């Protein structure tokens, strides 16, 4: 018996086949190559069919899909801002038509990240844990009492809009205060702003074309103790720490798990983030909360998507016991 997991991103579709115990049988990454609208839906359906054909002797019990945006459970539609034509795309209907009787389950990337870590990663055995994803954007998958917190409109966990600084700035309307300030894009953006004001700075980041500057460049300069890069990363540590403190105070989790593209290079900063969070968080809760990196890396969404199929059959968290 096996399940399919699919993780849709802005530039790729990752596809995997797992046993129902969580062993990885097969994995591939398919570039989207500027696909949009219906073409992206067709690609997902095609990869599910291709995987079934590749493993004809395997009983596949369903497919779970992780989407980078909002999944509306009542309609089966999705909103994915990085995919043109997916402002309210009927993905559930599209896949049901293509896949026939095979069960199809869809959820947001935020939910899938924490579910993946709860199934086979750092949050295994936890009933209360939060996955704080920092990449191009920022979001949180929140597990509370063994269930994912979804909210009235399936948007819970959109913590990029957490208000962490004053005064209000117009860009916060599009990205949110937290995401504008401390996402991967935010790191590059803030660095450019400082480059424009620090006329006497002639360090490592001055040599990089500002339009091509990315968070990776800032982390590389930070490792070499560049003054500007250090200021930028310390600025982000403050934001990550304040956000984590708010999550601790609101949800009293066992663990906060840091993942996403930035927590690669930022993993070594987790102790500093915890120290910052301790200044702000509820003081009884905070000492018992573990701040840890995710253990599934870029595959957290794949594992979480696959686990959606198992949860539909057997309610979480008992399917892994």
CSV table of C-alpha atoms in Angstrom, one decimal:
chain,number,residue,atom,x,y,z
A,1,UNK,CA,0.0,0.0,0.0
A,2,UNK,CA,1.3,3.4,-0.9
A,3,UNK,CA,0.3,7.1,-1.1
A,4,UNK,CA,1.3,9.9,-3.4
A,5,UNK,CA,2.5,13.3,-2.2
A,6,UNK,CA,2.9,16.4,-4.4
A,7,UNK,CA,4.4,19.7,-3.4
A,8,UNK,CA,3.6,22.6,-5.7
A,9,UNK,CA,5.9,25.6,-5.6
A,10,UNK,CA,6.2,28.8,-7.7
A,11,UNK,CA,8.8,27.2,-10.0
A,12,UNK,CA,8.5,23.4,-9.5
A,13,UNK,CA,6.3,20.5,-8.8
A,14,UNK,CA,7.8,17.8,-6.5
A,15,UNK,CA,6.2,14.4,-6.7
A,16,UNK,CA,6.9,11.4,-4.4
A,17,UNK,CA,5.5,7.9,-3.6
A,18,UNK,CA,5.6,6.7,0.0
A,19,UNK,CA,4.6,3.6,1.8
A,20,UNK,CA,1.8,4.1,4.3
A,21,UNK,CA,4.5,3.8,7.0
A,22,UNK,CA,6.4,6.7,5.5
A,23,UNK,CA,9.3,5.1,3.6
A,24,UNK,CA,10.1,7.0,0.4
A,25,UNK,CA,9.8,4.8,-2.7
A,26,UNK,CA,10.3,7.4,-5.5
A,27,UNK,CA,10.8,11.2,-5.9
A,28,UNK,CA,11.1,13.6,-8.8
A,29,UNK,CA,11.1,17.3,-9.4
A,30,UNK,CA,9.4,18.8,-12.4
A,31,UNK,CA,10.0,22.4,-13.4
A,32,UNK,CA,6.9,24.5,-14.1
A,33,UNK,CA,8.7,26.4,-16.9
A,34,UNK,CA,6.2,29.3,-16.9
A,35,UNK,CA,3.1,27.1,-16.8
A,36,UNK,CA,0.0,28.9,-15.5
A,37,UNK,CA,-3.7,28.4,-15.1
A,38,UNK,CA,-5.1,25.1,-16.4
A,39,UNK,CA,-1.7,24.0,-17.7
A,40,UNK,CA,-0.5,23.7,-14.1
A,41,UNK,CA,-3.6,21.7,-13.1
A,42,UNK,CA,-3.1,19.4,-16.0
A,43,UNK,CA,0.6,18.8,-15.1
A,44,UNK,CA,-0.4,17.7,-11.6
A,45,UNK,CA,-3.0,15.3,-13.0
A,46,UNK,CA,-0.5,14.0,-15.5
A,47,UNK,CA,2.2,13.3,-12.9
A,48,UNK,CA,-0.3,11.4,-10.7
A,49,UNK,CA,-1.3,9.2,-13.7
A,50,UNK,CA,2.4,8.8,-14.6
A,51,UNK,CA,3.3,7.6,-11.1
A,52,UNK,CA,0.4,5.1,-11.1
A,53,UNK,CA,1.7,3.8,-14.5
A,54,UNK,CA,5.2,3.6,-13.2
A,55,UNK,CA,4.2,1.4,-10.2
A,56,UNK,CA,1.4,-0.7,-11.7
A,57,UNK,CA,1.9,-3.5,-9.0
A,58,UNK,CA,1.6,-1.1,-6.1
A,59,UNK,CA,-1.8,-0.4,-4.5
A,60,UNK,CA,-1.9,3.4,-4.3
A,61,UNK,CA,-4.6,4.6,-1.9
A,62,UNK,CA,-4.7,8.3,-2.7
A,63,UNK,CA,-2.8,11.5,-3.5
A,64,UNK,CA,-2.2,14.6,-1.3
A,65,UNK,CA,-1.3,17.9,-2.8
A,66,UNK,CA,0.5,20.8,-1.0
A,67,UNK,CA,-0.2,24.2,-2.5
A,68,UNK,CA,1.6,27.5,-2.0
A,69,UNK,CA,-1.4,29.7,-0.9
A,70,UNK,CA,-4.9,29.1,0.4
A,71,UNK,CA,-6.9,25.9,0.0
A,72,UNK,CA,-10.7,26.5,0.5
A,73,UNK,CA,-12.0,23.3,2.0
A,74,UNK,CA,-15.6,24.1,1.3
A,75,UNK,CA,-15.2,24.6,-2.4
A,76,UNK,CA,-12.0,22.6,-3.3
A,77,UNK,CA,-10.6,25.8,-4.9
A,78,UNK,CA,-7.2,27.3,-4.3
A,79,UNK,CA,-5.6,30.8,-4.3
A,80,UNK,CA,-1.9,30.7,-5.3
A,81,UNK,CA,-0.5,34.2,-5.9
A,82,UNK,CA,2.6,32.9,-7.6
A,83,UNK,CA,0.7,31.0,-10.3
A,84,UNK,CA,-1.2,33.1,-12.8
A,85,UNK,CA,-4.8,32.1,-13.2
A,86,UNK,CA,-5.0,30.5,-9.8
A,87,UNK,CA,-6.8,33.3,-8.0
A,88,UNK,CA,-9.7,30.8,-7.4
A,89,UNK,CA,-8.7,27.7,-9.3
A,90,UNK,CA,-11.0,24.6,-9.0
A,91,UNK,CA,-8.1,22.2,-8.3
A,92,UNK,CA,-10.2,19.8,-6.4
A,93,UNK,CA,-12.7,19.4,-9.2
A,94,UNK,CA,-10.0,19.2,-11.8
A,95,UNK,CA,-8.2,16.4,-10.1
A,96,UNK,CA,-11.3,14.5,-9.2
A,97,UNK,CA,-12.3,14.5,-12.8
A,98,UNK,CA,-8.8,13.3,-13.9
A,99,UNK,CA,-8.2,10.7,-11.2
A,100,UNK,CA,-11.6,9.0,-11.0
A,101,UNK,CA,-12.1,7.1,-7.8
A,102,UNK,CA,-8.7,7.8,-6.3
A,103,UNK,CA,-9.0,9.9,-3.1
A,104,UNK,CA,-7.5,13.4,-3.6
A,105,UNK,CA,-6.7,15.6,-0.6
A,106,UNK,CA,-5.4,19.2,-0.8
A,107,UNK,CA,-4.0,21.6,1.8
A,108,UNK,CA,-1.9,24.7,2.1
A,109,UNK,CA,1.9,24.5,2.3
A,110,UNK,CA,1.8,25.8,5.9
A,111,UNK,CA,-0.4,22.9,7.0
A,112,UNK,CA,1.6,20.3,5.1
A,113,UNK,CA,4.9,21.5,6.5
A,114,UNK,CA,3.8,20.9,10.1
A,115,UNK,CA,2.0,17.7,9.2
A,116,UNK,CA,5.1,16.3,7.5
A,117,UNK,CA,7.3,17.1,10.5
A,118,UNK,CA,4.6,15.6,12.8
A,119,UNK,CA,4.4,12.4,10.7
A,120,UNK,CA,8.1,11.7,10.1
A,121,UNK,CA,10.1,14.6,11.4
A,122,UNK,CA,11.0,16.8,14.4
A,123,UNK,CA,7.4,17.2,15.6
A,124,UNK,CA,6.7,13.4,15.7
A,125,UNK,CA,4.9,12.7,18.9
A,126,UNK,CA,3.9,16.3,19.5
A,127,UNK,CA,0.3,17.4,19.8
A,128,UNK,CA,1.2,21.1,20.0
A,129,UNK,CA,3.9,22.4,17.6
A,130,UNK,CA,4.5,25.2,15.1
A,131,UNK,CA,6.4,25.1,11.9
A,132,UNK,CA,7.7,28.6,11.1
A,133,UNK,CA,8.6,28.7,7.4
A,134,UNK,CA,10.8,31.5,6.2
A,135,UNK,CA,11.6,31.6,2.5
A,136,UNK,CA,10.5,33.9,-0.2
A,137,UNK,CA,7.5,34.5,2.1
A,138,UNK,CA,6.7,33.7,5.7
A,139,UNK,CA,4.0,31.4,7.1
A,140,UNK,CA,3.3,29.1,10.1
A,141,UNK,CA,1.8,25.6,10.2
A,142,UNK,CA,0.2,25.4,13.7
A,143,UNK,CA,-0.7,22.1,15.3
A,144,UNK,CA,-2.8,22.6,18.4
A,145,UNK,CA,-4.3,19.7,20.4
A,146,UNK,CA,-3.3,17.3,17.6
A,147,UNK,CA,-5.2,19.2,14.9
A,148,UNK,CA,-4.1,21.8,12.4
A,149,UNK,CA,-5.4,25.3,13.1
A,150,UNK,CA,-7.2,26.5,10.0
A,151,UNK,CA,-9.4,29.4,11.0
A,152,UNK,CA,-12.8,30.4,9.7
A,153,UNK,CA,-11.6,31.1,6.1
A,154,UNK,CA,-8.7,28.5,5.9
A,155,UNK,CA,-6.2,31.3,6.2
A,156,UNK,CA,-4.8,30.7,9.8
A,157,UNK,CA,-1.0,30.8,9.9
A,158,UNK,CA,-0.5,33.7,7.5
A,159,UNK,CA,1.9,35.2,10.0
A,160,UNK,CA,3.7,37.2,7.3
A,161,UNK,CA,1.0,39.8,8.3
A,162,UNK,CA,2.0,39.8,11.9
A,163,UNK,CA,2.4,43.4,13.1
A,164,UNK,CA,5.8,43.7,14.6
A,165,UNK,CA,6.9,47.3,13.9
A,166,UNK,CA,5.7,50.9,13.8
A,167,UNK,CA,4.9,53.1,12.0
A,168,UNK,CA,2.7,51.3,9.4
A,169,UNK,CA,4.2,51.4,5.9
A,170,UNK,CA,2.3,51.0,2.6
A,171,UNK,CA,4.3,47.9,1.5
A,172,UNK,CA,3.0,46.1,4.6
A,173,UNK,CA,-0.4,46.0,2.9
A,174,UNK,CA,0.9,43.7,0.1
A,175,UNK,CA,3.5,41.6,2.0
A,176,UNK,CA,2.7,42.1,5.7
A,177,UNK,CA,5.0,43.7,8.2
A,178,UNK,CA,6.8,40.5,9.2
A,179,UNK,CA,7.3,39.2,5.7
A,180,UNK,CA,8.4,42.6,4.4
A,181,UNK,CA,11.0,42.8,7.1
A,182,UNK,CA,12.4,39.3,7.5
A,183,UNK,CA,11.6,36.9,4.7
A,184,UNK,CA,14.2,35.9,2.1
A,185,UNK,CA,12.9,38.8,-0.1
A,186,UNK,CA,12.8,41.0,2.9
A,187,UNK,CA,16.5,40.4,3.7
A,188,UNK,CA,17.5,41.5,0.2
A,189,UNK,CA,15.1,44.4,0.3
A,190,UNK,CA,16.3,45.7,3.7
A,191,UNK,CA,19.9,45.3,2.5
A,192,UNK,CA,19.3,47.5,-0.6
A,193,UNK,CA,17.7,50.1,1.6
A,194,UNK,CA,20.8,50.3,3.8
A,195,UNK,CA,23.1,50.3,0.8
A,196,UNK,CA,21.3,53.5,-0.4
A,197,UNK,CA,21.9,55.2,3.0
A,198,UNK,CA,25.3,54.0,4.1
A,199,UNK,CA,27.4,56.0,1.7
A,200,UNK,CA,30.6,55.3,3.6
A,201,UNK,CA,30.2,51.5,3.4
A,202,UNK,CA,32.5,49.8,0.9
A,203,UNK,CA,32.2,46.2,2.1
A,204,UNK,CA,31.4,42.9,0.4
A,205,UNK,CA,27.8,43.7,-0.5
A,206,UNK,CA,28.7,46.9,-2.3
A,207,UNK,CA,30.3,44.9,-5.1
A,208,UNK,CA,27.1,43.1,-5.9
A,209,UNK,CA,24.6,44.6,-8.3
A,210,UNK,CA,21.7,45.7,-6.1
A,211,UNK,CA,19.1,44.3,-8.5
A,212,UNK,CA,20.7,40.9,-8.3
A,213,UNK,CA,21.3,40.9,-4.6
A,214,UNK,CA,19.7,38.0,-2.7
A,215,UNK,CA,19.5,36.7,0.9
A,216,UNK,CA,22.2,34.2,0.1
A,217,UNK,CA,24.7,37.0,-0.6
A,218,UNK,CA,23.9,38.6,2.7
A,219,UNK,CA,24.4,35.3,4.7
A,220,UNK,CA,27.7,34.7,2.9
A,221,UNK,CA,28.9,38.2,3.8
A,222,UNK,CA,27.6,37.7,7.4
A,223,UNK,CA,29.9,34.6,7.7
A,224,UNK,CA,32.8,36.9,6.8
A,225,UNK,CA,31.7,39.4,9.5
A,226,UNK,CA,30.7,42.1,7.0
A,227,UNK,CA,29.4,45.1,9.0
A,228,UNK,CA,26.3,45.7,6.8
A,229,UNK,CA,25.4,42.0,6.6
A,230,UNK,CA,25.7,41.7,10.3
A,231,UNK,CA,23.3,44.6,10.8
A,232,UNK,CA,20.8,43.1,8.5
A,233,UNK,CA,20.9,39.6,10.0
A,234,UNK,CA,20.6,41.0,13.6
A,235,UNK,CA,17.6,43.0,12.4
A,236,UNK,CA,16.0,39.7,11.2
A,237,UNK,CA,16.9,37.9,14.4
A,238,UNK,CA,14.9,40.5,16.3
A,239,UNK,CA,11.9,40.0,14.0
A,240,UNK,CA,12.1,36.2,14.1
A,241,UNK,CA,12.4,36.3,17.9
A,242,UNK,CA,9.5,38.6,18.4
A,243,UNK,CA,7.3,36.5,16.1
A,244,UNK,CA,8.3,33.3,17.8
A,245,UNK,CA,7.5,34.9,21.2
A,246,UNK,CA,4.0,35.9,20.0
A,247,UNK,CA,3.5,32.3,18.9
A,248,UNK,CA,4.7,30.9,22.2
A,249,UNK,CA,2.3,33.3,24.1
A,250,UNK,CA,-0.7,32.5,21.9
A,251,UNK,CA,-0.3,28.7,21.5
A,252,UNK,CA,1.9,27.4,24.3
A,253,UNK,CA,3.6,24.8,21.9
A,254,UNK,CA,6.0,22.0,22.8
A,255,UNK,CA,8.3,23.0,19.9
A,256,UNK,CA,8.8,25.8,17.3
A,257,UNK,CA,10.3,24.3,14.2
A,258,UNK,CA,12.3,26.5,11.8
A,259,UNK,CA,12.2,25.7,8.2
A,260,UNK,CA,12.0,27.1,4.7
A,261,UNK,CA,14.8,28.2,2.4
A,262,UNK,CA,16.3,30.8,4.8
A,263,UNK,CA,16.7,28.1,7.6
A,264,UNK,CA,19.4,26.5,5.7
A,265,UNK,CA,21.9,29.3,6.4
A,266,UNK,CA,20.1,30.7,9.4
A,267,UNK,CA,19.9,27.4,11.4
A,268,UNK,CA,22.9,28.4,13.5
A,269,UNK,CA,21.0,31.6,14.5
A,270,UNK,CA,18.2,29.6,16.3
A,271,UNK,CA,19.8,30.0,19.8
A,272,UNK,CA,20.0,33.8,19.2
A,273,UNK,CA,16.4,33.8,18.1
A,274,UNK,CA,15.4,31.9,21.2
A,275,UNK,CA,17.3,34.4,23.4
A,276,UNK,CA,15.4,37.3,21.6
A,277,UNK,CA,12.1,35.5,22.0
A,278,UNK,CA,12.7,35.0,25.7
A,279,UNK,CA,12.6,38.8,26.2
A,280,UNK,CA,9.1,39.0,24.9
A,281,UNK,CA,7.3,35.7,25.4
A,282,UNK,CA,4.9,34.6,28.2
A,283,UNK,CA,7.4,33.7,31.0
A,284,UNK,CA,5.9,30.5,32.2
A,285,UNK,CA,5.5,29.0,28.8
A,286,UNK,CA,8.7,30.1,27.2
A,287,UNK,CA,11.3,28.0,29.2
A,288,UNK,CA,9.7,24.7,28.2
A,289,UNK,CA,9.4,25.4,24.4
A,290,UNK,CA,12.1,23.9,22.2
A,291,UNK,CA,13.4,25.9,19.3
A,292,UNK,CA,14.7,23.4,16.7
A,293,UNK,CA,15.3,23.2,12.9
A,294,UNK,CA,13.1,21.0,10.8
A,295,UNK,CA,14.5,17.5,10.0
A,296,UNK,CA,12.8,17.0,6.6
A,297,UNK,CA,14.3,20.0,4.8
A,298,UNK,CA,12.7,20.7,1.4
A,299,UNK,CA,10.7,17.5,1.6
A,300,UNK,CA,8.5,18.6,4.5
A,301,UNK,CA,5.7,19.5,2.2
A,302,UNK,CA,5.9,16.2,0.3
A,303,UNK,CA,5.7,14.2,3.5
A,304,UNK,CA,2.8,16.4,4.8
A,305,UNK,CA,0.9,16.1,1.5
A,306,UNK,CA,1.2,12.3,1.6
A,307,UNK,CA,0.1,12.2,5.2
A,308,UNK,CA,-3.1,14.0,4.3
A,309,UNK,CA,-4.3,10.8,2.6
A,310,UNK,CA,-3.7,8.8,5.8
A,311,UNK,CA,-5.5,11.4,7.9
A,312,UNK,CA,-8.5,11.2,5.8
A,313,UNK,CA,-8.7,7.5,6.4
A,314,UNK,CA,-7.6,7.5,10.0
A,315,UNK,CA,-7.7,10.7,12.1
A,316,UNK,CA,-4.4,12.3,13.1
A,317,UNK,CA,-2.4,11.5,15.2
A,318,UNK,CA,-3.3,7.8,15.5
A,319,UNK,CA,-2.2,6.8,11.9
A,320,UNK,CA,1.4,6.6,13.0
A,321,UNK,CA,0.9,4.5,16.1
